Each structure stands twice: as C-alpha cells, then as structure tokens.
Coordinates of C-alpha atoms in Angstrom, one line a residue:
M28 CA -50.9 36.1 -79.9
P29 CA -51.6 40.2 -80.7
P30 CA -51.2 40.8 -84.1
K31 CA -48.0 42.0 -84.8
I32 CA -47.6 45.3 -86.9
L33 CA -44.1 46.8 -88.7
I34 CA -43.8 50.6 -89.4
I35 CA -41.5 52.0 -92.0
D36 CA -40.8 56.1 -91.9
D37 CA -37.8 57.9 -92.2
D38 CA -40.2 60.5 -89.9
S39 CA -38.9 59.9 -86.4
S40 CA -41.4 62.0 -84.6
L41 CA -44.4 59.9 -86.6
R42 CA -43.0 56.3 -86.0
R43 CA -43.9 57.3 -82.3
V44 CA -47.0 58.6 -82.6
L45 CA -47.9 55.2 -84.4
E46 CA -46.1 52.9 -82.1
Y47 CA -47.8 54.5 -79.0
N48 CA -51.5 54.4 -80.6
L49 CA -51.0 51.1 -81.9
Q50 CA -49.5 49.6 -78.9
Q51 CA -52.5 51.2 -76.7
E52 CA -54.7 49.0 -79.2
G53 CA -52.0 46.0 -77.7
Y54 CA -50.7 45.2 -81.0
D55 CA -47.3 44.0 -80.5
V56 CA -45.8 47.2 -83.1
Y57 CA -41.9 47.4 -84.5
T58 CA -40.7 50.4 -86.3
A59 CA -37.6 50.8 -88.9
A60 CA -36.5 54.7 -90.2
D61 CA -35.8 53.2 -94.0
G62 CA -37.4 50.5 -96.4
S63 CA -33.9 48.5 -96.1
A64 CA -34.5 48.2 -92.4
G65 CA -38.0 48.0 -92.7
L66 CA -37.8 44.3 -94.8
Q67 CA -35.0 42.9 -92.9
L68 CA -37.3 43.6 -89.8
F69 CA -40.3 41.6 -92.4
D70 CA -38.5 38.7 -92.6
E71 CA -37.5 38.3 -88.9
K72 CA -40.6 39.3 -87.2
S73 CA -43.6 38.1 -90.0
P74 CA -45.6 40.9 -89.6
Q75 CA -49.6 40.6 -90.3
L76 CA -49.8 44.2 -91.3
V77 CA -47.2 46.7 -92.9
I78 CA -47.9 50.5 -92.4
T79 CA -45.3 52.4 -94.9
D80 CA -44.6 55.8 -95.8
L81 CA -44.1 56.4 -99.7
K82 CA -41.4 58.5 -100.2
M83 CA -38.2 57.6 -98.4
P84 CA -34.7 58.3 -99.2
G85 CA -32.8 55.1 -100.4
I86 CA -35.4 51.6 -101.3
T87 CA -39.6 53.6 -101.5
G88 CA -42.5 52.7 -99.9
F89 CA -43.3 51.4 -103.7
E90 CA -40.1 49.1 -104.0
V91 CA -41.1 48.0 -99.9
L92 CA -44.7 47.5 -101.2
S93 CA -43.6 45.4 -103.8
T94 CA -41.5 43.3 -101.9
V95 CA -43.9 42.3 -98.9
K96 CA -46.5 41.5 -101.7
E97 CA -43.2 38.8 -103.3
R98 CA -42.7 37.6 -100.2
A99 CA -46.0 37.2 -98.0
P100 CA -48.7 37.9 -100.4
S101 CA -51.8 37.9 -97.3
T102 CA -49.9 40.8 -95.4
V103 CA -51.7 43.9 -95.5
V104 CA -50.1 46.9 -96.6
I105 CA -51.2 50.5 -95.3
V106 CA -49.3 53.5 -97.5
L107 CA -49.0 56.9 -95.8
T108 CA -49.2 60.1 -98.1
A109 CA -48.9 63.7 -98.0
F110 CA -51.7 65.9 -98.1
G111 CA -52.4 66.9 -102.1
A112 CA -50.7 62.9 -103.3
I113 CA -53.6 60.9 -103.3
D114 CA -52.9 60.1 -107.1
T115 CA -49.6 58.8 -105.7
A116 CA -51.9 56.8 -102.8
V117 CA -53.9 55.0 -105.6
E118 CA -51.5 54.0 -107.1
A119 CA -50.3 51.9 -104.3
M120 CA -53.3 50.3 -104.5
K121 CA -53.6 49.3 -107.9
L122 CA -49.9 47.5 -106.8
G123 CA -51.7 45.8 -103.9
A124 CA -51.5 48.3 -101.1
F125 CA -55.1 47.8 -98.9
H126 CA -55.5 51.5 -97.8
Y127 CA -53.6 54.4 -97.6
L128 CA -53.7 57.6 -94.6
T129 CA -53.2 60.7 -95.6
K130 CA -50.8 63.2 -93.3
P131 CA -52.1 64.0 -90.5
F132 CA -54.4 61.9 -89.5
N133 CA -56.3 61.4 -86.2
R134 CA -56.5 58.5 -83.9
E135 CA -59.8 57.0 -84.9
E136 CA -59.0 56.9 -88.4
L137 CA -55.8 54.8 -87.9
K138 CA -57.1 52.6 -85.3
V139 CA -60.6 52.1 -87.7
T140 CA -57.8 51.2 -90.8
V141 CA -55.9 49.0 -89.4
L142 CA -58.7 46.8 -87.7
K143 CA -60.4 46.5 -91.5
G144 CA -56.7 45.9 -92.7
L145 CA -56.2 43.1 -89.8
Q146 CA -59.9 41.5 -90.6
L147 CA -58.9 41.3 -94.5
Q148 CA -55.6 39.5 -93.1
G149 CA -57.5 37.2 -91.4
L150 CA -60.2 35.7 -93.3
S151 CA -57.2 35.8 -96.1
E152 CA -55.3 33.2 -94.1
E153 CA -58.4 31.0 -93.1
N154 CA -59.3 31.5 -96.9
R155 CA -56.1 30.1 -97.4
L156 CA -56.5 27.3 -95.0
L157 CA -59.6 26.1 -96.6
K158 CA -58.4 25.8 -100.0
E159 CA -55.9 23.7 -98.5
E160 CA -57.8 21.5 -96.4
L161 CA -60.5 20.9 -99.7
S162 CA -57.1 20.0 -101.8
G163 CA -56.0 17.6 -99.2
R164 CA -52.7 19.5 -98.1
T165 CA -53.6 19.8 -94.2
E166 CA -51.3 17.0 -93.6
F167 CA -51.0 17.9 -89.8
K168 CA -54.6 18.2 -88.9
S169 CA -54.9 14.9 -86.9
I170 CA -51.1 15.3 -85.5
V171 CA -50.9 17.8 -82.3
G172 CA -47.8 18.8 -81.5
T173 CA -45.8 22.2 -80.8
S174 CA -42.6 20.5 -78.6
R175 CA -38.8 20.4 -80.7
A176 CA -39.1 16.8 -81.3
M177 CA -42.4 17.0 -83.3
E178 CA -41.5 19.9 -85.7
G179 CA -38.6 17.3 -86.2
V180 CA -40.9 14.8 -87.6
F181 CA -43.2 17.5 -89.4
S182 CA -40.0 19.0 -91.1
V183 CA -39.4 15.8 -92.8
V184 CA -42.8 14.5 -93.8
R185 CA -42.9 18.0 -95.6
K186 CA -40.0 17.5 -97.5
V187 CA -41.0 13.3 -98.0
A188 CA -44.0 14.0 -98.6
D189 CA -44.2 14.4 -102.5
T190 CA -41.6 12.1 -103.0
E191 CA -41.7 8.3 -104.3
A192 CA -39.9 7.7 -101.1
T193 CA -40.4 4.6 -99.2
V194 CA -40.3 5.5 -95.8
L195 CA -40.3 3.4 -92.6
I196 CA -41.7 4.7 -89.3
T197 CA -40.1 3.4 -86.1
G198 CA -41.7 4.5 -82.7
E199 CA -43.2 3.0 -79.7
S200 CA -47.0 1.5 -79.4
G201 CA -49.6 4.7 -79.5
T202 CA -47.0 7.4 -80.7
G203 CA -49.3 8.2 -83.8
K204 CA -47.7 6.2 -86.3
E205 CA -50.9 5.7 -88.6
L206 CA -51.4 9.6 -88.6
V207 CA -47.7 10.0 -89.6
A208 CA -47.9 7.5 -92.4
R209 CA -51.6 9.4 -93.5
A210 CA -50.0 12.8 -93.6
I211 CA -47.4 11.6 -96.3
H212 CA -50.3 10.3 -98.2
S213 CA -52.4 13.0 -97.9
G214 CA -49.5 15.1 -98.6
S215 CA -48.2 13.6 -101.5
S216 CA -49.9 13.8 -105.5
R217 CA -51.4 10.8 -104.7
R218 CA -53.7 11.8 -102.3
A219 CA -57.1 11.2 -104.6
A220 CA -55.6 7.5 -104.5
P221 CA -56.9 4.9 -102.0
F222 CA -54.8 4.6 -98.6
V223 CA -55.1 1.1 -97.6
A224 CA -53.5 0.2 -94.4
V225 CA -52.8 -3.1 -93.5
N226 CA -51.8 -4.7 -90.1
C227 CA -49.2 -7.2 -90.4
A228 CA -49.6 -8.6 -86.8
A229 CA -53.5 -8.5 -86.5
I230 CA -54.2 -10.7 -89.9
P231 CA -53.7 -14.7 -88.9
R232 CA -50.2 -16.3 -90.7
D233 CA -51.9 -18.2 -93.3
L234 CA -53.9 -15.8 -94.7
L235 CA -51.6 -13.2 -94.3
E236 CA -49.6 -13.8 -97.8
S237 CA -53.2 -14.0 -99.4
E238 CA -54.8 -10.8 -97.8
L239 CA -51.1 -8.8 -99.1
F240 CA -50.8 -10.1 -103.0
G241 CA -54.3 -11.7 -103.5
H242 CA -55.5 -15.1 -105.0
V243 CA -56.4 -17.1 -107.7
K244 CA -59.5 -19.2 -108.0
G245 CA -58.3 -22.8 -107.0
A246 CA -55.4 -21.8 -105.1
F247 CA -56.4 -23.6 -101.8
T248 CA -59.3 -24.5 -100.2
G249 CA -62.1 -22.2 -99.9
A250 CA -60.6 -20.0 -103.0
I251 CA -63.9 -19.6 -104.9
R252 CA -63.2 -17.0 -107.1
D253 CA -60.1 -14.8 -107.8
K254 CA -59.4 -12.3 -105.0
E255 CA -57.6 -8.7 -105.0
G256 CA -55.1 -8.5 -102.2
K257 CA -54.3 -5.1 -100.5
F258 CA -51.5 -4.2 -103.1
Q259 CA -53.4 -4.6 -106.3
L260 CA -56.1 -2.6 -104.3
A261 CA -53.5 0.4 -103.3
D262 CA -52.7 0.7 -106.9
G263 CA -51.9 4.4 -108.0
G264 CA -52.1 5.4 -104.4
T265 CA -50.0 4.2 -101.1
I266 CA -50.1 1.1 -99.0
F267 CA -49.6 1.7 -95.3
L268 CA -47.9 -1.7 -93.3
D269 CA -48.2 -2.0 -89.9
E270 CA -46.0 -3.7 -87.5
V271 CA -44.2 -4.7 -90.4
G272 CA -41.4 -6.7 -88.0
D273 CA -44.3 -8.8 -87.7
L274 CA -44.1 -10.4 -91.0
P275 CA -43.2 -13.8 -91.7
L276 CA -39.5 -14.5 -93.0
E277 CA -40.8 -16.6 -95.5
L278 CA -42.8 -13.9 -96.8
Q279 CA -40.7 -11.1 -96.7
P280 CA -38.0 -12.1 -100.1
K281 CA -42.1 -11.7 -101.6
L282 CA -42.3 -8.2 -100.1
L283 CA -38.7 -7.5 -101.3
R284 CA -39.6 -7.9 -105.0
V285 CA -42.5 -6.1 -104.5
L286 CA -40.7 -3.1 -103.8
Q287 CA -37.3 -3.7 -106.3
E288 CA -39.6 -4.9 -109.5
R289 CA -43.2 -3.5 -108.6
V290 CA -44.8 -6.6 -109.3
V291 CA -47.0 -8.8 -107.1
E292 CA -47.8 -12.2 -107.4
P293 CA -51.0 -13.7 -106.4
V294 CA -51.7 -16.9 -104.5
G295 CA -51.9 -19.6 -107.2
G296 CA -51.3 -17.4 -109.8
T297 CA -48.4 -17.9 -112.8
S298 CA -48.3 -14.0 -114.5
L299 CA -47.2 -11.2 -112.5
Q300 CA -49.4 -8.0 -112.1
K301 CA -47.5 -4.6 -112.1
I302 CA -48.5 -2.1 -109.5
D303 CA -47.8 1.5 -109.0
L304 CA -47.9 2.8 -105.7
R305 CA -45.9 4.6 -102.7
V306 CA -44.9 1.8 -99.5
V307 CA -44.8 3.1 -96.3
A308 CA -44.2 1.1 -93.3
A309 CA -44.3 1.0 -89.6
T310 CA -43.0 -0.8 -86.9
N311 CA -42.0 -0.6 -82.6
A312 CA -39.9 -3.5 -83.1
D313 CA -36.1 -2.6 -83.1
L314 CA -35.3 -4.0 -86.7
E315 CA -31.6 -3.7 -86.7
R316 CA -31.6 -6.6 -83.9
W317 CA -34.2 -8.8 -85.1
I318 CA -31.2 -8.7 -88.1
A319 CA -28.8 -10.0 -85.9
E320 CA -30.8 -12.3 -84.9
G321 CA -31.8 -13.7 -88.4
K322 CA -35.8 -12.8 -87.5
F323 CA -35.7 -9.7 -90.5
R324 CA -33.6 -9.9 -93.4
E325 CA -31.3 -6.8 -93.6
D326 CA -31.9 -6.3 -97.6
L327 CA -35.7 -6.1 -96.9
Y328 CA -34.8 -3.3 -94.2
Y329 CA -32.5 -1.7 -96.3
R330 CA -35.1 -1.1 -99.0
L331 CA -38.0 0.1 -96.5
S332 CA -35.6 2.7 -94.7
V333 CA -34.9 4.7 -97.6
I334 CA -36.8 7.4 -95.6
P335 CA -36.6 6.8 -91.7
I336 CA -39.0 8.6 -89.4
Q337 CA -38.7 8.1 -85.3
L338 CA -41.5 9.1 -83.8
P339 CA -40.9 10.2 -80.0
P340 CA -42.3 8.6 -77.1
L341 CA -45.7 11.3 -75.7
R342 CA -42.7 11.3 -72.1
E343 CA -40.2 13.1 -74.4
R344 CA -42.0 15.6 -75.7
V345 CA -44.0 16.7 -72.7
E346 CA -44.4 20.1 -73.5
D347 CA -46.8 18.7 -75.7
V348 CA -49.1 17.2 -72.8
A349 CA -51.4 20.6 -72.0
L350 CA -51.9 20.8 -75.8
L351 CA -52.8 17.1 -76.6
I352 CA -55.3 17.4 -73.5
R353 CA -57.3 20.0 -75.1
Y354 CA -57.1 18.7 -78.4
F355 CA -59.1 15.8 -77.1
C356 CA -61.4 18.0 -74.9
G357 CA -62.8 19.7 -78.3
K358 CA -63.1 16.4 -79.8
F359 CA -65.1 14.6 -77.1
G360 CA -67.1 17.8 -77.3
A361 CA -65.8 19.5 -74.3
E362 CA -64.4 22.3 -74.9
G363 CA -65.0 24.1 -71.8
V364 CA -63.8 21.8 -69.1
T365 CA -60.8 22.3 -67.7
F366 CA -58.1 20.8 -65.6
S367 CA -56.6 21.8 -62.5
K368 CA -52.9 22.7 -61.7
E369 CA -52.6 20.1 -59.9
A370 CA -54.2 17.6 -62.3
L371 CA -52.3 19.1 -64.8
Q372 CA -48.6 18.7 -63.6
R373 CA -49.7 15.1 -62.5
L374 CA -50.3 13.9 -65.8
Q375 CA -47.3 15.9 -67.1
E376 CA -45.2 14.2 -64.6
Y377 CA -46.6 10.4 -65.6
A378 CA -44.9 8.1 -67.4
W379 CA -47.5 7.5 -70.5
P380 CA -46.8 4.0 -71.5
G381 CA -49.1 3.7 -73.9
N382 CA -47.8 7.3 -75.1
V383 CA -50.5 9.4 -77.0
R384 CA -53.0 6.0 -77.4
E385 CA -52.8 6.0 -73.6
L386 CA -53.7 9.8 -72.9
E387 CA -56.6 10.0 -75.6
N388 CA -58.3 6.8 -73.2
T389 CA -57.7 8.8 -70.5
V390 CA -59.1 12.1 -71.3
E391 CA -62.3 10.9 -72.9
R392 CA -62.7 8.6 -69.4
L393 CA -62.3 11.2 -67.3
L394 CA -64.6 13.9 -69.5
I395 CA -67.1 10.8 -69.1
M396 CA -66.6 10.8 -65.2
R397 CA -66.2 14.5 -64.4
E398 CA -68.3 16.0 -61.5
G399 CA -68.3 19.3 -62.7
D400 CA -66.3 21.4 -65.6
Q401 CA -63.0 21.5 -63.9
I402 CA -61.1 17.8 -63.4
G403 CA -59.3 17.3 -60.2
V404 CA -56.6 15.6 -59.2
D405 CA -58.4 13.3 -57.1
E406 CA -60.4 12.6 -60.0
L407 CA -57.4 10.8 -62.0
P408 CA -56.6 7.1 -62.0
A409 CA -54.5 6.4 -58.7
K410 CA -51.5 5.5 -61.0
I411 CA -51.4 9.4 -62.5
S412 CA -52.7 11.0 -59.6
A413 CA -50.1 9.5 -57.3
A414 CA -46.9 10.4 -59.7
A415 CA -45.0 13.0 -57.5
P416 CA -42.5 15.5 -59.1
A417 CA -39.0 15.3 -58.9
P418 CA -37.3 16.3 -56.1
E419 CA -35.4 20.6 -56.8
G420 CA -32.1 20.1 -58.4
G421 CA -32.4 16.2 -59.7
V422 CA -34.3 12.7 -59.9
L423 CA -33.3 12.5 -55.9
R424 CA -31.1 13.1 -53.1
L425 CA -29.4 10.6 -51.3
P426 CA -28.3 10.8 -47.3
A427 CA -25.7 12.3 -45.6
G428 CA -24.3 9.2 -44.5
G429 CA -24.4 7.2 -48.1
Y430 CA -26.6 4.6 -49.8
S431 CA -26.7 1.2 -51.3
L432 CA -25.7 1.2 -54.9
E433 CA -27.6 -2.2 -55.6
Q434 CA -30.3 -1.3 -53.1
L435 CA -30.7 1.9 -55.4
E436 CA -30.8 0.3 -58.0
M437 CA -33.5 -2.4 -56.9
E438 CA -35.9 0.7 -55.7
V439 CA -35.4 2.2 -59.1
V440 CA -36.4 -0.9 -60.7
L441 CA -39.6 -1.6 -58.2
E442 CA -40.5 1.6 -58.9
A443 CA -40.3 1.7 -62.6
L444 CA -42.7 -1.2 -62.3
N445 CA -45.2 0.0 -60.1
R446 CA -45.8 3.3 -62.7
C447 CA -45.7 0.8 -65.7
D448 CA -48.5 -1.9 -63.6
W449 CA -46.2 -4.5 -64.2
N450 CA -45.9 -4.3 -68.0
Q451 CA -42.4 -5.4 -68.7
T452 CA -41.9 -3.8 -71.8
A453 CA -43.3 -0.4 -70.5
A454 CA -41.1 -0.8 -67.5
A455 CA -38.2 -1.3 -70.0
R456 CA -38.8 1.6 -71.8
F457 CA -39.6 4.0 -69.4
L458 CA -36.0 3.1 -67.8
R459 CA -34.7 3.6 -71.6
I460 CA -32.7 0.1 -71.0
P461 CA -33.5 -3.9 -73.0
R462 CA -36.5 -5.6 -72.1
H463 CA -33.4 -8.6 -71.7
T464 CA -32.1 -6.2 -69.5
L465 CA -34.9 -4.9 -66.8
I466 CA -36.0 -8.6 -66.4
Y467 CA -32.3 -9.5 -65.5
R468 CA -32.4 -7.0 -62.8
M469 CA -35.7 -8.5 -61.7
E470 CA -33.6 -11.8 -61.4
K471 CA -30.8 -10.7 -59.5
Y472 CA -32.9 -9.0 -57.1
N473 CA -36.0 -11.4 -56.9
I474 CA -38.5 -9.0 -57.5
S475 CA -41.5 -10.2 -59.0
Q476 CA -45.2 -8.9 -59.2
P477 CA -47.2 -9.2 -55.7
G478 CA -49.4 -11.4 -55.6
R479 CA -47.8 -14.1 -58.4
K480 CA -44.9 -16.1 -57.5

C-alpha cells in the first residue's frame, strides 16, 4: 500500500499544489483546511506523515504537532513556515517535528524531504517491531490470517493474554490451537517462564496421572525415584492441556482441585505442593455434549472455560488461504514460487477437512514435487483439482421439471464423503451436521464406501 500523507494548511492554493505533487509521486494524500479538521482526518486515516502549516486560525500547527506526537509518536511531521520565521520552525523541531519547509519551496525540495521522512518512519516502525519481538510481544507472528473471523480471535487473545484467566480453546483438528495458546503465553507477564504443552490423548491412560502430577519413589513398580509432573515443570509459567476432553473421568477431580486450590498431589505422595501457573486447555470435542453423556464433569468444564476461544475451520475463512500459501512458501524457502489463478481457485474451493495443518502439508508437497516456479492446477492432488466452483447464483440449480429431495440429499452426502476421502468425521464437519446424523443418512440410503461391504 502507498504511504498516506495528510496536508493541513488554510491556504487552498498551496494545498492543491502539495496534493498534486505528492499524488504524482504515488502517495495517498488527504487535505484539511484547519487544525480541527486535520486532527479528525488524522484519527480516521492514520497517515505515516503529516505536513502542517504553523500559523493557522483556531488550532495552530504547534498544537497539531503536539497532538499527533501524543497519539502516534512514530508519525513524521513536517512543518511549513514563511521565509524569515526560521526560529519558529526550529522551535517546532525541538518539539518533535522531523523537518521544515520554508515557503516558497520547489517540488524537488518537497519530494526529498518527504522521502527522507518516510524512510525515517519506516526505520522507526521496524525498530519498534524488533523491540517487541525481542521482548516476546509479537504474539501472532506464527498465526496467519486477516479474515474477520481471525481478527476476532486476535482481539480476544490481546485482551486476555496478560491476565490470569483460564482459557479453553476449541476448534477442529489442525486449526492452530497450540499456536494460540503460545500466543497467549508470549503476551503475558509469564512469557520468560516455561510453556509446557501436554497432549492428554497421546499419553497412555495408566501413565497420565504420573505425567501430569508427578510421583514419589516407590509409588508403583518402576518408580525408582521422585519425579516432577508437567504441572510442577510449568510452575511460574503456563501449562497447555491439549485434547483435555480425553482426560479420564477419574483424573478430572484432581485437575479440578489444581484449578481451584493451585496445589498438586504427586502419585503416592502424602503432602501437597503449591504451584503458581496459568492453565490453557484445548479440545476438538463437543464438551457440552460430553457432559450430557456423562463423559466430562460439568464443574471442570466451567472452570476451564472462563475465557472460551473458538477457532474457525479453514473453510470458513477462505480469504486467508492465499495468504497462508504465501506464508508457507516463505517458510519452506520458496518465496519466488507462485500458483496459477486456476490452481489458487481450486485450493480456495477445497473443503480442507484437515484445516491449516493439511494446507501446510499440501504446500510443502507441491513445492518439493513442482516442475517450475509456477504451480498449475494439473500439479494439485486429484481431490483438490477436482473441486469445481459453485454455479453462479447458488450452490446448485434444480431442473425445471423438479427433483426428488431424497435423491438430492443422497447425492449431497455422497459428494461430501468423496471430497473427504470417506472420512466420516470430516464429512460431517463439511456438512455441518453431527457425525451420528451423517451415519443415519448413510444407513437410510444404504451408502457405503466403494470396495467395502
């Protein structure tokens, strides 16, 4: 995007000259006839550079300078002053102005001064971002997305990161739940302390209690020494409980006690250990349904979901697909590789049952197997290249003579299963129905995977 420049001057002729010259250089230019209107435009447009006259009726250029620097310190301000009033311009520079132009000035002088000012602004912004990264405050550097759905997620993370509230992140597999958990940790005051991730579904059931809470020597066969659990290792920092829905019912009261009292009891131990940590949990399960089925404790659910964050599936933020592809190309060292218009369209039309993780794996495979620096639709996996755009005006068009609703429903179920490689869970997500509803429809229409009885 071209840099934005705001001109504030009560001389209409000078405003027009400045506007024309700067537009010729490719800048986005906004103008205001007085300080009040100028500051209003400044708030609306957030320009990188402001050119203001010092002597104006009402709000003076000095007041504009002071307000701009207060609201956005990195904004570059160039002041205009009449010949013979150099002392006034120097005073403005002491208050934060970048430079001054003495009326009358020529186009080249204007061009050079503005260019140097914007270069300074760019360096200032780069320095600010570098400082933030070094201090651990670039929370979203690994989370890519500009869609409205992701902006909503970013907004919640910014608000809750530097609190002690327990967060429950929900969403389908591959949507980036751990990345969000790490963003919460890096945006908190605990960022210098450990971030300990635990996949509750990946640890054998009989070892999970010891892994989480530790054990003492002799607690069970093979416990030859005391061992700290993940909660003790995360003391002072953040523990991330991934797939918390898979936590066995018998361990859920122990986790509830940790959340309520901030104490841990190791397996075989007789004393409690105090801990100070932040708990962030995640699941792709419908915990409210599991509560109704007796698989998850209701009191634990409400303790975990003080702040709920729902991550959208990739199919609901199609506008982020192209951005993610560019990001992954850079990640894999192929910044110069592009995708044809048709290939990109097919990638955007695909349902992505595996979400961002599936897209990343697909891009990596395409980059390895590519023939040149542009990837075409013929290089895409068959299940993606076969994706077809919806007819204009809707998802489908019915024949004029009518069509059987049952036949239509059967075809929709078959299409979803084929798109998702007959993965019933993914197909149910694609159709936005519960899995048991999909299975009912398959049984109703006697649908089974080809090659299977």
